[in-house]
Each structure stands twice: as structure tokens, then as C-alpha cells.
């Protein structure tokens, strides 16, 4: 009989009470500043990091996937607790080595089966897969059934985002350089999304207001198809809470039966998006 645990990475950033209630374990990505590595959220809290990013005199940080040792310790602890199987949810393998950290750690720990799951996204929309997996464990589903359901969920889940300044994504190599330069020169604010695990422009739009209107349109199309299902929406932001609240208020008014949340983007992803970035995600839970 399987005893299944869920591991997710820190960029998925669900509220602490929820991860405790659903028994989701977290492994942490790192911020590297001047050769020193800090576990995001834990050693580098969000507010402190936003302040760091806002100061133009500070050096540009880099990021790294969870250390293999940390993933190995997490798996060993789960094994000691009697778990036999682990659904390990990772941010997109096209932008981070987190997924491969899980696979390597799996080879290093005997007696526990790891099912690495490539969310092909990051942040709260990645966390949705952990929430779904927790529900399926409660229903008594097997690891293989859970992975199959998460794969199906990928087909309906959507995430879009916009960075105020594309140079962060360009510098870190997470967006095609030529596209970023064109975007900045024309002052276009492309609406971005993931395609085949990497970040690409979804549509070139000139202003923030128009981006938000386009998001409302896209969500409305989704809503019409799924209105009788359990829709969850998340507005994500890098130190742009006011913008996120405006969008949330609008959505709550127009779609009162939809669960709408706001979530902050953690330091690692903020490094690549920059201050003021905003994201929109929805799924069926
Ligand atoms: C690493 O160093 O392994 C982490 C790299 C993280 C890259 C993040 C790129 C931006 C992702 C935006 C996701 C927005 C989802 C709504």
C-alpha cells in the first residue's frame, strides 16, 4: 500500500497554514548575491529582497535550483516517516534545473519512489498542482493516477504575466534576447506565457491597461466554458499589491462564484521579472 507525500519547490509559495494542513513539503531555491547563497523566503524574506532589488547600487543577483543535498535530506526524512512514494512538483524544466535536482536525488535515495512532475510553469499556478495532488491523496488515488490527473490539469490551466522592464528576463537568459530588445525599444509590454516549458510572448500589447483588459477577455472565455466547475484564479505580483487588489476586486464583482486570491512572487522569480511585474493564473481544482 502506497503512502504518498508531496514535495514542491519554494517558488510555488502557498500560505504556510495551507502547506501544513495539506502536508506539503517545500525545498528551497536560492538567491546568490556576491557569491553568497541565501535560501529564498527563509534566509531572504520577500520584503527585504524587494528593497534590495529597488536599490540601483546593488549588484545583480542570480538564482539557483535547490541543492541536491537538500532534496536528498527531504526524501530521507519522508522515508523515515514511512512514506513510500513522492510526487515532486517542480517549476518548468525549461527555465530551471529543479526538475533534474529531483531526478538526481531520486537516484541517491533507495526505498522511496519519486515521481518528478514538471509543472511547466512557476509560482502559485505551480502550487495548484500540489493542492490538487493533496486532494487526490485523500481520495486514495495511486501515484500513477495522481500524475495522470495532473497531466490532464495542465491542459486547462493558464498563466500569463507581464514584466515592467524586460531587461531582467533578457539578462538572465529566460527570454529570447531579440524579443526583449524589440519590446523595450517600442515600449511594448508583451503579455508573456509558457509554451513548451519556456517563456515566450503571448501577445504584444502596448500598455498595462490594455494587458489587463486582454486578461479579462481571456478569463471570460475560460469562464464561459467552465462556469459550473471549481475555478480558482490567482493574481501574482512583485511588490505591486495595489494593482493586484484592483484586479481582484473587479474579478470578485463580476464572477462572485470564483475563488480569487492574490499571491506574492518569491525572490527567485522576482529576480527574473523585476519589481512591478504582475501575473494572472487560473485553473480548475
Ligand atoms: C533557477 O535558477 O533555477 C530558477 C530560475 C527561475 C526563472 C524564473 C523566470 C520567470 C518565471 C515567471 C513565472 C510567472 C508565472 C505566473
CSV table of N, CA and C in Angstrom, one decimal, residues 55-151:
chain,number,residue,atom,x,y,z
A,55,UNK,N,17.1,49.1,-5.1
A,55,UNK,CA,18.3,49.9,-5.0
A,55,UNK,C,19.3,49.7,-6.2
A,56,UNK,N,19.4,50.7,-7.0
A,56,UNK,CA,20.2,50.5,-8.3
A,56,UNK,C,21.7,50.3,-8.0
A,57,UNK,N,22.1,50.6,-6.7
A,57,UNK,CA,23.5,50.4,-6.4
A,57,UNK,C,23.9,49.0,-6.1
A,58,UNK,N,22.8,48.2,-5.9
A,58,UNK,CA,23.1,46.8,-5.6
A,58,UNK,C,23.5,45.9,-6.8
A,59,UNK,N,24.3,44.9,-6.5
A,59,UNK,CA,24.7,44.1,-7.7
A,59,UNK,C,23.6,43.2,-8.1
A,60,UNK,N,23.6,42.7,-9.3
A,60,UNK,CA,22.5,41.9,-9.9
A,60,UNK,C,22.7,40.5,-9.3
A,61,UNK,N,21.6,40.0,-8.6
A,61,UNK,CA,21.7,38.7,-8.1
A,61,UNK,C,21.5,37.6,-9.2
A,62,UNK,N,21.9,36.4,-8.9
A,62,UNK,CA,21.5,35.3,-9.7
A,62,UNK,C,20.7,34.3,-8.9
A,63,UNK,N,20.2,33.2,-9.5
A,63,UNK,CA,19.4,32.2,-8.7
A,63,UNK,C,19.9,30.8,-9.0
A,64,UNK,N,19.6,29.9,-8.1
A,64,UNK,CA,19.9,28.5,-8.4
A,64,UNK,C,18.9,27.6,-7.9
A,65,UNK,N,18.8,26.4,-8.5
A,65,UNK,CA,17.9,25.4,-8.1
A,65,UNK,C,18.2,24.8,-6.7
A,66,UNK,N,17.2,24.1,-6.1
A,66,UNK,CA,17.5,23.6,-4.8
A,66,UNK,C,18.8,22.7,-4.8
A,67,UNK,N,19.6,22.8,-3.7
A,67,UNK,CA,20.8,21.9,-3.7
A,67,UNK,C,20.4,20.5,-3.6
A,68,UNK,N,21.1,19.6,-4.3
A,68,UNK,CA,20.8,18.2,-4.3
A,68,UNK,C,20.7,17.7,-2.9
A,69,UNK,N,21.7,18.1,-2.0
A,69,UNK,CA,21.7,17.7,-0.6
A,69,UNK,C,20.4,18.0,0.1
A,70,UNK,N,19.8,19.1,-0.2
A,70,UNK,CA,18.5,19.5,0.4
A,70,UNK,C,17.4,18.6,0.0
A,71,UNK,N,17.4,18.2,-1.3
A,71,UNK,CA,16.3,17.4,-1.8
A,71,UNK,C,16.5,16.0,-1.2
A,72,UNK,N,17.8,15.5,-1.2
A,72,UNK,CA,18.1,14.2,-0.6
A,72,UNK,C,17.6,14.1,0.9
A,73,UNK,N,18.0,15.2,1.7
A,73,UNK,CA,17.5,15.2,3.1
A,73,UNK,C,16.0,15.1,3.2
A,74,UNK,N,15.4,15.8,2.3
A,74,UNK,CA,13.9,15.9,2.4
A,74,UNK,C,13.4,14.4,2.1
A,75,UNK,N,13.9,13.8,1.1
A,75,UNK,CA,13.5,12.4,0.7
A,75,UNK,C,13.8,11.4,1.9
A,76,UNK,N,15.0,11.6,2.5
A,76,UNK,CA,15.3,10.7,3.6
A,76,UNK,C,14.4,10.8,4.8
A,77,UNK,N,14.0,12.1,5.1
A,77,UNK,CA,13.1,12.3,6.2
A,77,UNK,C,11.7,11.7,5.9
A,78,UNK,N,11.3,11.9,4.6
A,78,UNK,CA,10.0,11.3,4.3
A,78,UNK,C,10.0,9.8,4.4
A,79,UNK,N,11.2,9.2,4.0
A,79,UNK,CA,11.3,7.7,4.1
A,79,UNK,C,11.2,7.3,5.6
A,80,UNK,N,11.9,8.0,6.4
A,80,UNK,CA,11.9,7.7,7.9
A,80,UNK,C,10.5,7.8,8.4
A,81,UNK,N,9.7,8.7,7.8
A,81,UNK,CA,8.3,8.9,8.3
A,81,UNK,C,7.4,7.8,7.7
A,82,UNK,N,7.9,6.9,6.9
A,82,UNK,CA,7.1,5.8,6.4
A,82,UNK,C,6.5,6.0,5.0
A,83,UNK,N,6.9,7.2,4.4
A,83,UNK,CA,6.4,7.4,3.0
A,83,UNK,C,7.1,6.5,2.0
A,84,UNK,N,6.3,6.0,1.1
A,84,UNK,CA,6.9,5.1,0.0
A,84,UNK,C,7.0,5.7,-1.3
A,85,UNK,N,6.2,6.8,-1.5
A,85,UNK,CA,6.2,7.5,-2.8
A,85,UNK,C,6.1,9.0,-2.7
A,86,UNK,N,6.7,9.7,-3.6
A,86,UNK,CA,6.7,11.2,-3.5
A,86,UNK,C,6.3,11.8,-4.9
A,87,UNK,N,5.3,12.6,-4.9
A,87,UNK,CA,5.0,13.4,-6.1
A,87,UNK,C,5.8,14.7,-5.9
A,88,UNK,N,6.8,14.9,-6.7
A,88,UNK,CA,7.7,16.1,-6.5
A,88,UNK,C,7.5,17.1,-7.6
A,89,UNK,N,6.8,18.2,-7.3
A,89,UNK,CA,6.4,19.2,-8.2
A,89,UNK,C,7.4,20.3,-8.4
A,90,UNK,N,7.8,20.5,-9.7
A,90,UNK,CA,8.9,21.5,-10.0
A,90,UNK,C,8.4,22.6,-10.9
A,91,UNK,N,9.1,23.7,-10.8
A,91,UNK,CA,8.8,24.8,-11.8
A,91,UNK,C,9.4,24.3,-13.1
A,92,UNK,N,9.0,25.0,-14.1
A,92,UNK,CA,9.2,24.5,-15.5
A,92,UNK,C,10.7,24.1,-15.7
A,93,UNK,N,10.9,22.9,-16.3
A,93,UNK,CA,12.2,22.4,-16.6
A,93,UNK,C,12.9,23.2,-17.7
A,94,UNK,N,12.1,24.0,-18.4
A,94,UNK,CA,12.7,24.9,-19.4
A,94,UNK,C,13.4,26.1,-18.9
A,95,UNK,N,13.2,26.4,-17.6
A,95,UNK,CA,13.8,27.6,-17.0
A,95,UNK,C,14.6,27.4,-15.8
A,96,UNK,N,14.5,26.1,-15.3
A,96,UNK,CA,15.2,25.8,-14.0
A,96,UNK,C,15.7,24.4,-14.0
A,97,UNK,N,16.7,24.1,-13.2
A,97,UNK,CA,17.2,22.7,-13.1
A,97,UNK,C,16.5,22.0,-11.9
A,98,UNK,N,15.5,22.6,-11.3
A,98,UNK,CA,14.8,22.0,-10.1
A,98,UNK,C,14.3,20.6,-10.5
A,99,UNK,N,13.7,20.4,-11.6
A,99,UNK,CA,13.1,19.1,-12.0
A,99,UNK,C,14.3,18.1,-12.1
A,100,UNK,N,15.4,18.5,-12.6
A,100,UNK,CA,16.5,17.5,-12.6
A,100,UNK,C,17.1,17.3,-11.3
A,101,UNK,N,17.1,18.3,-10.3
A,101,UNK,CA,17.5,18.0,-9.0
A,101,UNK,C,16.7,16.9,-8.4
A,102,UNK,N,15.4,16.9,-8.6
A,102,UNK,CA,14.5,15.8,-8.1
A,102,UNK,C,15.0,14.4,-8.7
A,103,UNK,N,15.2,14.4,-10.0
A,103,UNK,CA,15.6,13.1,-10.6
A,103,UNK,C,16.9,12.6,-10.1
A,104,UNK,N,17.9,13.5,-9.9
A,104,UNK,CA,19.2,13.1,-9.4
A,104,UNK,C,19.1,12.6,-7.9
A,105,UNK,N,18.3,13.4,-7.1
A,105,UNK,CA,18.2,13.0,-5.7
A,105,UNK,C,17.5,11.6,-5.6
A,106,UNK,N,16.5,11.4,-6.5
A,106,UNK,CA,15.8,10.1,-6.5
A,106,UNK,C,16.8,8.9,-6.7
A,107,UNK,N,17.8,9.1,-7.5
A,107,UNK,CA,18.8,8.1,-7.7
A,107,UNK,C,19.7,7.8,-6.5
A,108,UNK,N,19.7,8.9,-5.6
A,108,UNK,CA,20.6,8.8,-4.4
A,108,UNK,C,19.9,8.2,-3.2
A,109,UNK,N,18.6,8.1,-3.2
A,109,UNK,CA,17.9,7.6,-2.0
A,109,UNK,C,17.2,6.3,-2.4
A,110,UNK,N,17.5,5.2,-1.8
A,110,UNK,CA,16.8,4.0,-2.0
A,110,UNK,C,15.6,3.8,-1.2
A,111,UNK,N,14.6,3.1,-1.6
A,111,UNK,CA,13.5,2.7,-0.8
A,111,UNK,C,12.4,3.7,-0.8
A,112,UNK,N,12.4,4.7,-1.7
A,112,UNK,CA,11.3,5.6,-1.9
A,112,UNK,C,11.2,5.9,-3.4
A,113,UNK,N,10.0,5.9,-3.9
A,113,UNK,CA,9.8,6.2,-5.4
A,113,UNK,C,9.5,7.7,-5.5
A,114,UNK,N,10.3,8.3,-6.4
A,114,UNK,CA,10.0,9.7,-6.7
A,114,UNK,C,9.4,9.9,-8.1
A,115,UNK,N,8.3,10.6,-8.1
A,115,UNK,CA,7.6,10.9,-9.4
A,115,UNK,C,7.8,12.4,-9.7
A,116,UNK,N,8.9,12.8,-10.3
A,116,UNK,CA,9.1,14.3,-10.6
A,116,UNK,C,8.0,14.7,-11.6
A,117,UNK,N,7.3,15.8,-11.3
A,117,UNK,CA,6.3,16.4,-12.1
A,117,UNK,C,6.7,17.8,-12.6
A,118,UNK,N,6.8,17.9,-13.9
A,118,UNK,CA,7.2,19.2,-14.5
A,118,UNK,C,5.9,20.1,-14.7
A,119,UNK,N,5.8,21.1,-13.8
A,119,UNK,CA,4.6,21.9,-13.9
A,119,UNK,C,4.5,22.8,-15.1
A,120,UNK,N,5.7,22.9,-15.8
A,120,UNK,CA,5.8,23.8,-17.0
A,120,UNK,C,5.4,25.2,-16.7
A,121,UNK,N,5.4,25.6,-15.5
A,121,UNK,CA,5.1,27.0,-15.1
A,121,UNK,C,5.8,27.3,-13.8
A,122,UNK,N,5.5,28.3,-13.0
A,122,UNK,CA,6.1,28.5,-11.7
A,122,UNK,C,5.1,29.3,-10.8
A,123,UNK,N,5.5,29.6,-9.6
A,123,UNK,CA,4.7,30.4,-8.7
A,123,UNK,C,3.4,29.7,-8.3
A,124,UNK,N,2.4,30.5,-8.0
A,124,UNK,CA,1.2,29.9,-7.5
A,124,UNK,C,0.5,28.9,-8.5
A,125,UNK,N,0.6,29.2,-9.8
A,125,UNK,CA,0.0,28.2,-10.7
A,125,UNK,C,0.7,26.8,-10.5
A,126,UNK,N,1.9,26.8,-10.2
A,126,UNK,CA,2.6,25.5,-9.9
A,126,UNK,C,2.0,24.9,-8.6
A,127,UNK,N,1.8,25.8,-7.6
A,127,UNK,CA,1.2,25.4,-6.3
A,127,UNK,C,-0.2,24.7,-6.5
A,128,UNK,N,-0.9,25.1,-7.5
A,128,UNK,CA,-2.2,24.5,-7.8
A,128,UNK,C,-2.1,23.0,-7.9
A,129,UNK,N,-1.0,22.5,-8.5
A,129,UNK,CA,-0.8,21.1,-8.7
A,129,UNK,C,-0.6,20.4,-7.4
A,130,UNK,N,0.1,21.1,-6.5
A,130,UNK,CA,0.3,20.5,-5.2
A,130,UNK,C,-1.0,20.4,-4.4
A,131,UNK,N,-1.8,21.4,-4.5
A,131,UNK,CA,-3.2,21.4,-3.9
A,131,UNK,C,-4.0,20.2,-4.4
A,132,UNK,N,-4.0,20.1,-5.7
A,132,UNK,CA,-4.8,19.1,-6.4
A,132,UNK,C,-4.3,17.7,-6.0
A,133,UNK,N,-3.0,17.5,-5.9
A,133,UNK,CA,-2.4,16.2,-5.6
A,133,UNK,C,-2.8,15.9,-4.1
A,134,UNK,N,-2.8,16.9,-3.2
A,134,UNK,CA,-3.2,16.6,-1.8
A,134,UNK,C,-4.6,16.1,-1.8
A,135,UNK,N,-5.5,16.7,-2.5
A,135,UNK,CA,-6.9,16.2,-2.6
A,135,UNK,C,-7.0,14.8,-3.1
A,136,UNK,N,-6.2,14.4,-4.1
A,136,UNK,CA,-6.2,13.1,-4.7
A,136,UNK,C,-5.7,12.0,-3.7
A,137,UNK,N,-4.7,12.5,-2.9
A,137,UNK,CA,-4.1,11.5,-1.9
A,137,UNK,C,-5.3,11.2,-1.0
A,138,UNK,N,-6.0,12.2,-0.5
A,138,UNK,CA,-7.1,12.0,0.4
A,138,UNK,C,-8.1,11.0,-0.1
A,139,UNK,N,-8.3,11.1,-1.5
A,139,UNK,CA,-9.3,10.3,-2.1
A,139,UNK,C,-8.8,8.8,-2.3
A,140,UNK,N,-7.5,8.6,-1.9
A,140,UNK,CA,-7.0,7.3,-2.0
A,140,UNK,C,-6.4,6.9,-3.4
A,141,UNK,N,-6.1,7.9,-4.3
A,141,UNK,CA,-5.6,7.6,-5.6
A,141,UNK,C,-4.1,7.2,-5.5
A,142,UNK,N,-3.7,6.4,-6.5
A,142,UNK,CA,-2.3,5.9,-6.5
A,142,UNK,C,-1.4,7.0,-7.1
A,143,UNK,N,-0.1,6.9,-6.9
A,143,UNK,CA,0.8,7.9,-7.5
A,143,UNK,C,0.6,8.1,-9.0
A,144,UNK,N,0.5,6.9,-9.7
A,144,UNK,CA,0.3,7.0,-11.2
A,144,UNK,C,-1.0,7.7,-11.6
A,145,UNK,N,-2.0,7.4,-10.8
A,145,UNK,CA,-3.3,8.1,-11.1
A,145,UNK,C,-3.2,9.6,-10.8
A,146,UNK,N,-2.5,9.9,-9.8
A,146,UNK,CA,-2.3,11.4,-9.5
A,146,UNK,C,-1.5,12.1,-10.6
A,147,UNK,N,-0.4,11.5,-11.0
A,147,UNK,CA,0.3,12.1,-12.1
A,147,UNK,C,-0.5,12.2,-13.4
A,148,UNK,N,-1.3,11.2,-13.7
A,148,UNK,CA,-2.2,11.3,-14.9
A,148,UNK,C,-3.2,12.4,-14.7
A,149,UNK,N,-3.7,12.6,-13.5
A,149,UNK,CA,-4.7,13.7,-13.3
A,149,UNK,C,-4.0,15.1,-13.5
A,150,UNK,N,-2.8,15.2,-12.9
A,150,UNK,CA,-2.1,16.4,-13.0
A,150,UNK,C,-1.8,16.8,-14.5
A,151,UNK,N,-1.4,15.7,-15.2
A,151,UNK,CA,-1.2,15.9,-16.7
A,151,UNK,C,-2.4,16.5,-17.4
